[in-house]
Coordinates of C-alpha atoms and ligand atoms in Angstrom, one line a residue:
M25 CA 102.1 -8.8 216.5
R26 CA 101.4 -5.5 218.2
L27 CA 99.7 -5.9 221.6
S28 CA 97.6 -2.7 220.9
Q29 CA 96.0 -4.7 218.1
M30 CA 95.6 -8.0 219.8
L31 CA 92.7 -9.4 221.8
F32 CA 94.9 -9.3 224.9
V33 CA 93.2 -9.7 228.2
T34 CA 95.0 -10.7 231.4
L35 CA 93.6 -11.2 234.9
R36 CA 95.3 -10.1 238.1
E37 CA 93.4 -12.6 240.3
D38 CA 93.3 -16.4 240.1
P39 CA 90.0 -17.5 238.6
A40 CA 87.9 -19.5 241.0
E41 CA 87.3 -22.3 238.6
A42 CA 90.9 -23.3 238.4
E43 CA 92.7 -25.6 240.9
I44 CA 96.1 -26.3 239.6
P45 CA 98.8 -23.7 238.7
S46 CA 98.9 -24.4 234.9
H47 CA 95.1 -24.0 234.6
K48 CA 95.1 -20.8 236.6
L49 CA 98.0 -19.3 234.6
L50 CA 96.6 -20.2 231.2
L51 CA 93.3 -18.5 232.1
R52 CA 94.9 -15.5 233.7
A53 CA 97.4 -15.0 230.9
G54 CA 94.6 -15.1 228.3
Y55 CA 95.5 -18.3 226.6
I56 CA 92.2 -20.1 227.1
R57 CA 88.6 -19.4 228.0
R58 CA 86.2 -21.9 229.4
I59 CA 83.0 -22.2 227.3
G60 CA 81.4 -25.2 229.1
S61 CA 82.4 -28.1 231.2
G62 CA 85.6 -29.5 229.7
I63 CA 85.2 -27.2 226.7
Y64 CA 87.7 -24.5 226.0
A65 CA 88.4 -21.8 223.4
Y66 CA 92.1 -21.8 222.4
L67 CA 92.8 -18.1 222.1
P68 CA 95.5 -16.8 219.7
L69 CA 98.5 -17.2 222.0
M70 CA 97.4 -20.8 222.9
W71 CA 96.8 -21.6 219.3
R72 CA 100.4 -20.7 218.4
V73 CA 101.6 -23.0 221.2
L74 CA 99.4 -25.8 220.0
Q75 CA 100.6 -25.4 216.4
K76 CA 104.2 -25.5 217.5
V77 CA 103.6 -28.7 219.5
S78 CA 101.7 -30.1 216.5
Q79 CA 104.6 -29.2 214.2
I80 CA 107.1 -31.0 216.4
V81 CA 104.8 -34.0 216.5
R82 CA 104.4 -33.9 212.7
E83 CA 108.1 -33.7 212.0
E84 CA 108.9 -36.6 214.3
M85 CA 106.1 -38.8 212.9
N86 CA 107.2 -38.0 209.3
A87 CA 110.8 -38.8 210.2
A88 CA 109.6 -42.2 211.6
G89 CA 108.0 -42.9 208.3
A90 CA 104.4 -42.3 209.2
Q91 CA 102.0 -40.5 206.8
E92 CA 99.5 -37.8 207.8
C93 CA 95.9 -38.1 207.0
L94 CA 92.6 -36.8 208.4
L95 CA 89.8 -39.2 209.4
P96 CA 86.1 -38.3 210.0
Q97 CA 85.0 -37.3 213.5
L98 CA 81.4 -38.5 212.8
Q99 CA 81.6 -42.3 213.0
P100 CA 78.7 -44.6 212.1
S101 CA 77.7 -46.9 214.9
E102 CA 77.9 -50.0 212.6
L103 CA 81.7 -49.8 212.7
W104 CA 81.7 -49.8 216.5
K105 CA 79.3 -52.6 216.6
E106 CA 81.6 -54.6 214.3
S107 CA 84.5 -54.2 216.7
G108 CA 82.2 -54.9 219.7
R109 CA 82.8 -51.5 221.4
W110 CA 79.6 -49.6 220.8
E111 CA 78.0 -50.8 224.0
T112 CA 81.1 -50.3 226.1
Y113 CA 81.8 -46.9 224.8
T114 CA 78.3 -45.5 224.8
K115 CA 77.0 -47.3 227.9
A116 CA 79.5 -49.0 230.1
E117 CA 82.3 -46.4 230.1
G118 CA 79.9 -44.0 228.5
I119 CA 82.8 -42.0 227.2
M120 CA 81.5 -41.6 223.6
F121 CA 79.1 -38.9 222.7
S122 CA 76.5 -40.5 220.4
L123 CA 73.6 -39.0 218.4
I124 CA 70.9 -40.0 216.0
D125 CA 70.7 -38.1 212.7
R126 CA 67.5 -37.2 210.9
Q127 CA 67.5 -40.4 208.9
E128 CA 67.5 -42.2 212.3
R129 CA 71.1 -43.4 211.9
E130 CA 73.2 -43.8 215.0
L131 CA 76.5 -42.0 215.0
G132 CA 79.3 -41.4 217.5
L133 CA 81.7 -38.5 217.9
G134 CA 85.2 -39.9 217.6
P135 CA 86.9 -40.5 221.0
T136 CA 89.6 -42.5 219.1
H137 CA 89.8 -44.0 215.6
E138 CA 90.6 -47.7 215.6
E139 CA 87.3 -48.6 214.0
V140 CA 87.6 -46.0 211.2
I141 CA 91.2 -46.7 210.3
T142 CA 90.6 -50.5 210.4
T143 CA 87.8 -50.0 207.9
V144 CA 90.1 -48.1 205.6
A145 CA 92.7 -50.8 206.0
K146 CA 90.1 -53.5 205.2
D147 CA 89.2 -51.7 202.0
M148 CA 92.7 -50.8 200.8
I149 CA 95.2 -53.3 202.1
R150 CA 95.3 -56.6 200.2
S151 CA 98.9 -57.8 200.1
Y152 CA 102.0 -58.1 202.4
R153 CA 103.7 -55.9 199.8
Q154 CA 101.7 -52.9 201.1
L155 CA 102.9 -53.5 204.7
P156 CA 104.1 -52.1 207.0
V157 CA 102.3 -48.7 206.9
N158 CA 101.6 -46.2 209.6
L159 CA 99.0 -43.5 209.3
Y160 CA 98.5 -40.6 211.7
Q161 CA 96.3 -37.5 212.1
I162 CA 96.2 -34.5 214.4
Q163 CA 92.7 -33.7 215.3
T164 CA 90.0 -32.8 217.9
K165 CA 88.7 -35.8 219.9
F166 CA 85.5 -35.9 221.9
R167 CA 85.2 -37.8 225.1
D168 CA 82.4 -37.4 227.7
E169 CA 84.8 -37.6 230.6
I170 CA 83.1 -38.2 234.0
R171 CA 85.2 -35.6 235.7
P172 CA 86.4 -33.0 233.2
R173 CA 88.9 -30.9 235.0
F174 CA 92.2 -29.0 235.2
G175 CA 91.5 -27.1 231.9
L176 CA 93.1 -28.7 228.9
M177 CA 94.4 -31.7 231.0
R178 CA 91.1 -33.5 231.0
G179 CA 88.8 -31.9 228.5
R180 CA 85.7 -33.2 226.8
E181 CA 87.0 -31.9 223.5
F182 CA 90.8 -31.9 223.0
I183 CA 93.5 -32.3 220.4
M184 CA 95.2 -35.6 219.9
K185 CA 97.7 -37.0 217.5
D186 CA 96.8 -40.6 216.9
A187 CA 98.7 -43.0 214.7
Y188 CA 98.0 -46.6 213.6
S189 CA 100.5 -49.1 212.3
F190 CA 99.6 -52.0 210.1
N191 CA 102.1 -54.9 210.1
E192 CA 102.3 -58.4 208.8
D193 CA 103.5 -60.1 212.0
E194 CA 104.5 -59.5 215.6
A195 CA 108.1 -58.9 214.7
S196 CA 107.2 -56.2 212.3
L197 CA 104.8 -54.6 214.8
Q198 CA 107.7 -54.6 217.3
K199 CA 109.7 -52.5 214.9
S200 CA 106.9 -50.0 214.3
Y201 CA 106.3 -49.8 218.1
E202 CA 110.0 -49.1 218.7
A203 CA 110.0 -46.5 216.1
M204 CA 107.1 -44.8 217.8
D205 CA 108.8 -45.1 221.1
R206 CA 111.8 -43.2 219.8
A207 CA 109.6 -40.6 218.1
Y208 CA 107.7 -40.0 221.3
R209 CA 110.9 -39.5 223.3
N210 CA 112.1 -37.1 220.6
I211 CA 108.8 -35.2 220.7
I212 CA 108.8 -34.7 224.4
S213 CA 112.5 -33.8 224.6
R214 CA 112.2 -31.3 221.8
C215 CA 109.2 -29.7 223.6
G216 CA 111.7 -29.1 226.4
L217 CA 110.0 -31.4 229.0
A218 CA 111.2 -33.8 231.6
Y219 CA 109.4 -37.2 231.4
R220 CA 109.5 -40.8 232.2
A221 CA 108.3 -43.7 230.0
V222 CA 106.4 -46.3 232.1
E223 CA 104.7 -49.7 231.6
A224 CA 101.0 -49.2 231.3
D225 CA 97.7 -51.0 231.6
S226 CA 96.1 -51.7 228.2
G227 CA 92.6 -51.3 229.5
A228 CA 89.4 -51.6 227.4
I229 CA 91.3 -50.9 224.1
G230 CA 92.7 -54.4 224.3
G231 CA 96.0 -55.8 223.1
S232 CA 99.2 -56.6 224.9
A233 CA 102.3 -54.4 225.5
S234 CA 101.7 -50.7 226.2
Q235 CA 103.8 -47.8 227.4
E236 CA 102.8 -44.4 228.7
F237 CA 104.9 -41.2 228.6
M238 CA 104.5 -39.2 231.8
I239 CA 105.4 -35.6 232.3
L240 CA 106.6 -35.4 235.9
A241 CA 104.6 -32.9 237.9
E242 CA 103.0 -32.8 241.3
A243 CA 99.6 -32.1 239.9
G244 CA 99.7 -35.2 237.7
E245 CA 96.6 -37.5 238.0
D246 CA 98.7 -40.6 237.6
E247 CA 101.0 -42.3 240.1
V248 CA 104.1 -43.8 238.8
L249 CA 106.2 -46.4 240.7
Y250 CA 109.9 -46.6 239.7
T251 CA 113.3 -47.8 240.9
E252 CA 116.4 -45.6 241.2
D253 CA 118.4 -47.9 238.9
G254 CA 116.2 -46.7 236.1
K255 CA 115.3 -50.3 235.1
Y256 CA 111.7 -50.3 236.3
A257 CA 108.9 -47.8 236.0
A258 CA 105.2 -48.5 235.7
N259 CA 101.8 -46.8 236.2
I260 CA 100.5 -47.9 239.6
E261 CA 97.5 -49.4 237.7
K262 CA 99.9 -51.9 236.2
A263 CA 102.9 -52.0 238.6
V264 CA 104.0 -55.3 240.2
S265 CA 106.3 -55.7 243.2
L266 CA 107.3 -58.0 246.0
P267 CA 105.1 -57.3 249.0
K268 CA 106.7 -56.6 252.4
D269 CA 107.7 -59.6 254.4
L270 CA 104.9 -61.1 256.5
E271 CA 105.3 -61.5 260.2
I272 CA 105.0 -65.0 261.6
S273 CA 101.5 -65.5 263.0
P274 CA 101.3 -65.4 266.8
F275 CA 98.5 -68.0 266.6
T276 CA 99.0 -71.8 266.6
A277 CA 95.6 -73.2 267.1
Y278 CA 92.3 -72.6 265.3
E279 CA 89.8 -70.8 267.4
K280 CA 86.8 -68.5 267.1
K281 CA 87.3 -65.2 269.0
E282 CA 84.9 -62.4 270.0
T283 CA 86.2 -59.2 268.5
P284 CA 83.7 -56.5 269.3
D285 CA 83.5 -53.5 267.1
S286 CA 86.4 -54.7 264.9
N287 CA 85.2 -54.1 261.4
T288 CA 88.5 -52.6 260.1
I289 CA 91.9 -54.2 259.8
E290 CA 93.4 -51.7 262.2
K291 CA 90.8 -52.6 264.9
V292 CA 91.2 -56.3 264.4
C293 CA 95.0 -56.0 264.9
Q294 CA 94.4 -54.0 268.1
S295 CA 91.8 -56.4 269.4
L296 CA 93.8 -59.6 268.6
Q297 CA 97.3 -58.1 269.0
C298 CA 98.5 -59.3 265.6
S299 CA 100.0 -57.8 262.4
P300 CA 97.9 -56.9 259.4
T301 CA 100.1 -59.4 257.5
N302 CA 98.5 -62.2 259.6
I303 CA 95.0 -61.4 258.3
V304 CA 93.2 -62.6 255.2
K305 CA 91.0 -59.7 254.2
N306 CA 87.9 -60.5 252.2
V307 CA 86.5 -57.7 250.0
L308 CA 83.2 -57.9 248.2
Y309 CA 82.7 -56.6 244.6
E310 CA 79.8 -56.5 242.3
A311 CA 80.3 -56.8 238.5
V312 CA 77.7 -56.2 235.8
Y313 CA 78.4 -57.9 232.4
D314 CA 77.1 -56.6 229.1
N315 CA 74.4 -59.4 229.0
G316 CA 72.9 -57.9 232.1
K317 CA 74.3 -60.5 234.4
T318 CA 75.4 -59.5 237.9
V319 CA 78.3 -61.5 239.4
L320 CA 79.3 -61.1 243.1
I321 CA 83.1 -61.4 243.7
L322 CA 84.8 -62.2 246.9
V323 CA 88.5 -61.2 246.8
S324 CA 90.8 -62.5 249.5
I325 CA 94.0 -60.6 250.0
R326 CA 96.5 -60.0 252.8
G327 CA 95.4 -57.5 255.4
D328 CA 98.0 -54.9 254.7
Q329 CA 97.4 -55.0 250.9
E330 CA 95.0 -53.1 248.7
V331 CA 93.0 -54.5 245.8
N332 CA 94.0 -53.0 242.4
E333 CA 90.7 -52.5 240.7
V334 CA 92.3 -52.1 237.3
K335 CA 93.9 -55.5 237.6
L336 CA 90.6 -57.0 239.0
N337 CA 88.7 -55.4 236.1
N338 CA 91.0 -56.9 233.6
E339 CA 90.7 -60.4 235.2
L340 CA 86.9 -60.1 235.1
V341 CA 86.9 -59.1 231.4
K342 CA 88.9 -62.2 230.7
L343 CA 86.2 -64.3 232.5
A344 CA 83.3 -62.8 230.5
P345 CA 82.8 -65.9 228.3
Q346 CA 82.3 -67.9 231.4
Y347 CA 79.2 -65.8 232.0
Q348 CA 78.1 -65.9 228.4
A349 CA 79.0 -62.2 228.1
S350 CA 81.6 -60.4 226.0
T351 CA 82.6 -57.6 228.3
L352 CA 82.2 -56.0 231.6
L353 CA 80.0 -53.0 232.0
A354 CA 80.6 -52.0 235.6
L355 CA 82.7 -53.0 238.7
S356 CA 81.9 -51.5 242.2
V357 CA 82.0 -52.2 245.9
P358 CA 78.3 -52.7 246.6
D359 CA 76.8 -50.2 249.0
E360 CA 73.7 -51.0 251.1
N361 CA 71.3 -50.2 248.4
A362 CA 73.1 -52.4 245.9
Q363 CA 73.2 -55.3 248.4
K364 CA 69.5 -55.1 248.9
K365 CA 69.0 -56.0 245.3
W366 CA 70.7 -59.4 245.6
A367 CA 71.4 -60.3 249.3
N368 CA 69.0 -62.7 251.0
K369 CA 69.9 -61.6 254.5
P370 CA 72.2 -59.0 256.0
L371 CA 75.9 -59.6 255.2
P372 CA 78.4 -59.8 258.1
L373 CA 80.3 -56.8 256.7
G374 CA 83.7 -56.4 258.3
Y375 CA 83.6 -60.0 259.4
I376 CA 83.3 -61.8 256.1
S377 CA 85.3 -65.0 255.7
P378 CA 86.7 -66.6 252.5
S379 CA 83.9 -69.2 252.7
L380 CA 81.0 -66.8 252.8
E381 CA 78.1 -69.1 251.8
D382 CA 76.6 -68.7 248.4
D383 CA 73.1 -68.8 250.0
Y384 CA 73.5 -65.1 250.8
I385 CA 72.8 -64.5 247.1
A386 CA 69.1 -64.4 246.3
S387 CA 68.2 -66.5 243.2
G388 CA 67.3 -64.5 240.2
E389 CA 67.8 -64.9 236.4
S390 CA 70.2 -62.0 236.1
I391 CA 72.2 -62.9 239.2
E392 CA 75.0 -65.5 239.2
G393 CA 74.1 -67.8 242.2
Q394 CA 77.7 -68.4 243.3
F395 CA 80.4 -66.0 244.5
L396 CA 83.4 -65.8 242.2
R397 CA 86.2 -66.3 244.7
I398 CA 89.6 -64.8 243.8
V399 CA 92.6 -65.0 246.0
D400 CA 95.8 -62.9 245.7
Q401 CA 99.1 -64.6 246.2
T402 CA 99.8 -62.6 249.4
A403 CA 96.8 -64.3 251.0
V404 CA 97.7 -67.8 249.6
D405 CA 101.1 -67.6 251.4
L406 CA 99.5 -67.1 254.9
E407 CA 99.5 -69.8 257.6
N408 CA 97.6 -69.7 260.9
F409 CA 95.9 -66.6 259.7
V410 CA 93.1 -64.4 261.1
T411 CA 90.0 -63.9 259.1
G412 CA 86.3 -63.1 259.5
A413 CA 84.0 -65.7 261.1
N414 CA 81.0 -64.7 258.9
E415 CA 79.4 -63.4 262.1
T416 CA 79.3 -59.8 263.2
N417 CA 81.8 -59.2 266.1
Y418 CA 83.7 -62.5 265.6
H419 CA 86.9 -63.4 263.8
V420 CA 88.8 -66.7 263.7
I421 CA 92.5 -67.1 264.4
G422 CA 95.0 -69.8 263.5
A423 CA 93.2 -70.7 260.3
N424 CA 94.8 -72.5 257.3
W425 CA 93.9 -73.1 253.7
G426 CA 93.0 -76.7 253.0
Q427 CA 91.9 -77.1 256.6
E428 CA 89.2 -74.6 257.8
F429 CA 89.1 -72.9 254.5
Q430 CA 89.2 -74.1 250.9
L431 CA 91.7 -72.1 248.8
P432 CA 89.9 -70.5 245.9
K433 CA 90.8 -72.0 242.6
L434 CA 91.4 -68.6 241.0
V435 CA 94.8 -67.2 242.2
S436 CA 95.6 -63.9 240.5
D437 CA 97.7 -60.9 241.0
I438 CA 95.1 -58.3 242.0
R439 CA 97.1 -56.3 244.5
T440 CA 98.3 -52.7 244.3
A441 CA 102.0 -52.3 244.3
M442 CA 103.1 -49.8 247.0
V443 CA 105.9 -47.3 247.6
G444 CA 108.6 -49.1 249.7
D445 CA 107.9 -52.5 248.2
R446 CA 110.9 -54.4 246.7
S447 CA 111.1 -54.5 243.0
V448 CA 110.6 -57.8 241.1
H449 CA 113.6 -57.3 238.8
D450 CA 116.0 -56.7 241.6
P451 CA 114.8 -57.1 245.2
S452 CA 117.5 -54.7 246.5
Q453 CA 115.7 -51.9 244.5
I454 CA 112.9 -50.3 246.4
L455 CA 109.9 -48.7 244.6
A456 CA 109.6 -45.0 244.8
S457 CA 106.6 -42.9 243.7
A458 CA 106.1 -39.9 241.5
R459 CA 103.2 -38.0 240.1
G460 CA 102.9 -37.8 236.4
I461 CA 100.7 -36.4 233.6
E462 CA 100.1 -38.9 230.8
V463 CA 100.9 -37.2 227.5
G464 CA 101.4 -40.2 225.3
H465 CA 100.4 -43.8 225.1
I466 CA 101.7 -46.5 222.7
F467 CA 100.0 -49.9 222.3
Q468 CA 100.6 -53.1 220.6
L469 CA 97.1 -54.0 219.6
G470 CA 97.7 -57.2 217.7
T471 CA 94.8 -58.5 215.7
K472 CA 91.9 -57.5 218.0
Y473 CA 90.4 -55.0 215.6
S474 CA 91.5 -56.6 212.3
Q475 CA 90.0 -59.9 213.3
A476 CA 86.7 -58.4 214.5
M477 CA 86.3 -56.3 211.4
G478 CA 87.8 -58.6 208.8
A479 CA 90.9 -56.6 207.8
T480 CA 93.1 -59.2 206.3
F481 CA 96.0 -59.4 203.8
T482 CA 97.6 -62.1 201.8
D483 CA 101.0 -63.2 202.9
E484 CA 104.0 -64.3 200.9
N485 CA 102.7 -67.8 200.6
G486 CA 99.2 -66.8 199.6
A487 CA 97.6 -67.3 203.0
E488 CA 95.0 -64.8 204.3
K489 CA 95.9 -63.4 207.6
P490 CA 94.5 -60.6 209.9
I491 CA 96.7 -57.5 209.9
V492 CA 98.7 -56.9 213.1
M493 CA 98.1 -53.5 214.4
G494 CA 99.6 -50.9 216.8
C495 CA 98.1 -47.6 217.9
Y496 CA 99.9 -44.5 219.3
G497 CA 98.5 -41.4 220.9
V498 CA 99.8 -38.0 222.0
G499 CA 97.6 -35.5 223.8
V500 CA 98.7 -32.4 222.0
S501 CA 96.6 -29.9 224.1
R502 CA 97.3 -31.8 227.3
L503 CA 101.0 -31.7 226.6
A504 CA 101.0 -27.9 226.0
Q505 CA 99.4 -27.4 229.5
A506 CA 101.7 -30.0 231.1
S507 CA 104.6 -27.9 230.0
V508 CA 103.2 -25.0 232.0
E509 CA 102.7 -27.3 235.0
Q510 CA 106.4 -28.2 234.8
S511 CA 107.6 -24.7 234.2
Y512 CA 106.3 -21.6 235.9
D513 CA 107.1 -19.3 238.9
K514 CA 105.2 -16.8 241.1
D515 CA 105.1 -14.3 238.3
G516 CA 103.7 -16.6 235.5
I517 CA 104.5 -19.0 232.8
I518 CA 108.0 -19.9 231.6
W519 CA 107.7 -21.3 228.1
P520 CA 110.4 -23.5 226.7
V521 CA 111.7 -21.8 223.5
A522 CA 110.5 -24.7 221.3
I523 CA 106.8 -24.2 222.0
T524 CA 106.6 -20.6 223.2
P525 CA 104.0 -18.5 221.3
Y526 CA 106.6 -15.8 220.7
H527 CA 110.3 -15.7 221.3
A528 CA 110.6 -12.1 222.3
I529 CA 108.5 -9.2 223.5
I530 CA 109.6 -5.6 223.1
I531 CA 108.3 -3.3 225.7
V532 CA 108.0 0.4 225.1
P533 CA 107.8 1.9 228.6
N534 CA 106.5 5.2 227.3
I535 CA 104.8 5.2 223.9
K536 CA 104.7 9.0 223.8
D537 CA 108.5 9.0 223.7
K538 CA 109.3 9.1 220.0
N539 CA 112.8 7.6 220.3
Q540 CA 111.6 4.7 222.4
M541 CA 108.9 3.9 219.9
E542 CA 111.1 4.3 216.9
V543 CA 113.9 2.0 218.2
A544 CA 111.3 -0.5 219.3
Q545 CA 109.5 -0.6 215.9
N546 CA 112.8 -1.0 214.1
L547 CA 113.9 -3.9 216.3
Y548 CA 110.4 -5.4 216.0
N549 CA 110.6 -5.3 212.2
Q550 CA 114.1 -6.7 212.0
L551 CA 113.5 -9.5 214.5
N552 CA 110.4 -10.7 212.8
K553 CA 112.1 -10.5 209.4
I554 CA 114.8 -13.0 210.5
G555 CA 112.3 -15.4 212.2
V556 CA 112.6 -14.3 215.8
E557 CA 108.9 -14.2 216.5
T558 CA 108.4 -11.0 218.4
L559 CA 105.6 -9.1 220.1
L560 CA 105.5 -5.3 220.5
D561 CA 103.9 -4.0 223.6
D562 CA 102.8 -0.6 222.3
R563 CA 99.8 -0.3 224.5
D564 CA 99.0 2.9 226.3
E565 CA 99.6 1.3 229.7
R566 CA 102.0 1.9 232.6
A567 CA 105.4 0.3 232.2
G568 CA 104.8 -1.8 235.4
V569 CA 101.7 -3.3 233.9
K570 CA 103.5 -4.2 230.8
F571 CA 106.4 -5.9 232.7
K572 CA 103.9 -7.9 234.8
D573 CA 102.0 -9.0 231.7
A574 CA 105.2 -10.0 229.9
D575 CA 106.2 -12.2 232.9
L576 CA 102.7 -13.7 233.1
I577 CA 102.5 -14.8 229.5
G578 CA 106.0 -16.3 229.8
I579 CA 107.8 -15.0 226.7
P580 CA 111.5 -16.2 226.9
Y581 CA 113.1 -12.7 226.2
R582 CA 111.9 -9.3 227.1
V583 CA 113.5 -6.3 225.4
V584 CA 113.0 -2.8 226.9
T585 CA 113.6 0.4 225.0
G586 CA 113.9 2.5 228.2
R587 CA 116.5 4.6 229.9
S588 CA 119.5 2.8 228.6
L589 CA 118.6 4.1 225.1
K590 CA 120.6 7.2 226.0
A591 CA 123.7 5.0 225.9
G592 CA 122.6 3.4 222.7
K593 CA 121.4 0.2 224.6
V594 CA 118.3 -1.8 225.4
E595 CA 117.7 -3.9 228.5
V596 CA 117.2 -7.6 227.8
V597 CA 115.7 -9.8 230.5
T598 CA 115.7 -13.6 230.3
R599 CA 112.3 -14.8 231.6
Q600 CA 113.6 -18.0 233.1
T601 CA 116.5 -16.6 235.2
K602 CA 115.3 -13.0 235.4
E603 CA 118.8 -12.1 234.5
S604 CA 119.0 -8.6 233.0
Q605 CA 121.7 -7.2 230.7
E606 CA 122.2 -4.1 228.6
I607 CA 122.9 -4.8 224.9
E608 CA 123.9 -2.3 222.2
V609 CA 120.8 -1.6 220.0
T610 CA 122.9 -2.4 217.0
N611 CA 123.8 -5.9 218.4
L612 CA 120.4 -6.9 219.7
V613 CA 119.1 -8.7 216.6
E614 CA 122.2 -10.8 216.1
T615 CA 122.5 -11.6 219.9
L616 CA 118.9 -12.8 220.2
K617 CA 119.3 -14.8 217.0
N618 CA 122.3 -16.6 218.4
W619 CA 120.8 -17.2 221.8
L620 CA 117.8 -18.8 220.2
K621 CA 119.9 -20.8 217.8
N622 CA 122.0 -22.2 220.6
I623 CA 118.9 -23.2 222.6
K624 CA 117.3 -24.9 219.7
S625 CA 120.3 -26.9 218.8
S626 CA 121.2 -27.9 222.3
Ligands
ATP2099 P1 93.6 -41.0 230.6 O1 94.1 -42.3 231.2 O2 94.3 -39.8 231.0 O3 92.1 -40.9 230.6 P2 93.6 -42.4 228.1 O4 94.4 -43.5 228.5 O5 92.1 -42.6 228.0 O6 93.9 -41.1 229.0 P3 94.4 -42.5 225.4 O7 93.2 -43.1 224.8 O8 95.6 -43.3 225.5 O9 94.1 -41.8 226.8 O10 94.7 -41.2 224.5 C1 96.0 -40.8 224.1 C2 96.4 -39.5 224.8 O11 95.4 -38.5 224.7 C3 96.6 -39.6 226.2 O12 97.9 -40.1 226.5 C4 96.4 -38.2 226.7 O13 97.6 -37.4 226.5 C5 95.4 -37.6 225.8 N1 94.1 -37.5 226.4 C6 93.3 -38.5 226.7 N2 92.1 -38.1 227.3 C7 92.2 -36.7 227.3 C8 91.4 -35.7 227.8 N3 90.2 -36.0 228.3 N4 91.8 -34.4 227.7 C9 93.0 -34.1 227.1 N5 93.8 -35.1 226.7 C10 93.5 -36.4 226.8
MG2100 MG1 96.1 -44.0 228.1

């Protein structure tokens, strides 16, 4: 492509709308333009990158035995009602765009395709002989993200590869899952990125085992905890660990103490001269279930620990049947306004004890009259502990479970694992932390969707069984931007050869110089002919501007038909290292071809 004929617009200044380097660079270099919140146009250079990523994804999926298809983006609400996700996706999480057509039918714009694919499977799969199968598509997804940001990283319209496997049993699912695991590793390595595979929370989608693939980068929205021995890595939402050792309590007898103005753990420690590990902290949460019921939760956890709201959320979803509900709509720490809706009298905030009386809760049909009390193991282990006295400005010391306080029946791991904690698999290993960008996620779904939607098959013995499913997603557009986040310098983007929009750019410093133009055009034709995708910068611009633009857009090799032509040579600069060398014009094509071949096969 000739730059003189391209829609090629670069910006010298960082656009105000962008916060992280990859977003700034993609905007500045003319790869993307913002159309609305979380909505972007992929311009020609970006589209080439996205097609290359898609092609790598396609090749690896095909090699793993999956088949490509294309499913509808407009999805009838009935399917989502069958699976039980319509309410959660349109209201609770609110992530699905929904609409009503002119026949008054409700539709959703596909944020994911479990419902559609399970419907297809229900219609078409009859026998174990048809299993296993794995279908995938590469397509635009729609999600009404609460905080669209960072350009293509968290868009409201983005490109995803999603695959769904159908298996006859868990063992077969395990094999499909492992094949996808390998395919994902190949995809990310082939794209030239450094990544880590981590244990992940399965969230609202349901199912059991799941793993995420994280591109390591400072700007990543996710936190990963891992050990140096390489044997443990997990998203912090899911991570487990051994908490730090507790200090022996300095208190031996139960007593109520005045602790003025001590409504934080830090202030309590100062006021009572104790360690945060001596304290049972009690945190209030408010949950709203899909039947409209509000449940107040009192979580007791050791003073130096934090509640993991993802784990708490999962626990509450499990408890839904207990409240005649099927799922959770919202979980929050109630602020003053929220408290007013259900509290009979002012709560002793900052001084709450594990036995906060149920009579704080006003009676009402949609409010559960008793606190759901959950205790984390870190608090169970405490003796002679400090905790609130249910009275502002007072704490108790030297308290014990089974004496002054009844231990809640529900003991559950709801704590956040922390950097510096010891690992469960080997306590000599200490958890370290890294930031990551989630580019892929693979799930073992089990029979959640097949059971809900009646997708069954007949097994070898003639018995009818629900199909066992897995689902596997790659964020194609997010991955492309993540590559920039991992590979850039002060001058611009540095694309890995595998997904660069073009391999080489030929710069003609002075287009009025006939010789410069002629050599450039010749090389341009020859390179493109043998598959070295090449741009020709034949714009009527200063050489300096052209060099800057070439660096900014990040093409791996820059060829300059400048002064060295007198000696029959061109200058070749490698974008990544900035190394420059002069190469005989007659050897240029062969040299570039070899360099690219070596990189591709390494
Ligand atoms: P996240 O936790 O980042 O919101 P998710 O867990 O909801 O993502 P999945 O449903 O697992 O995402 O989707 C599969 C892949 O699609 C993700 O691994 C990610 O790479 C990509 N993806 C998800 N949401 C977005 C988005 N809003 N913009 C761009 N890519 C996305
Ligand atoms: Mg995910």
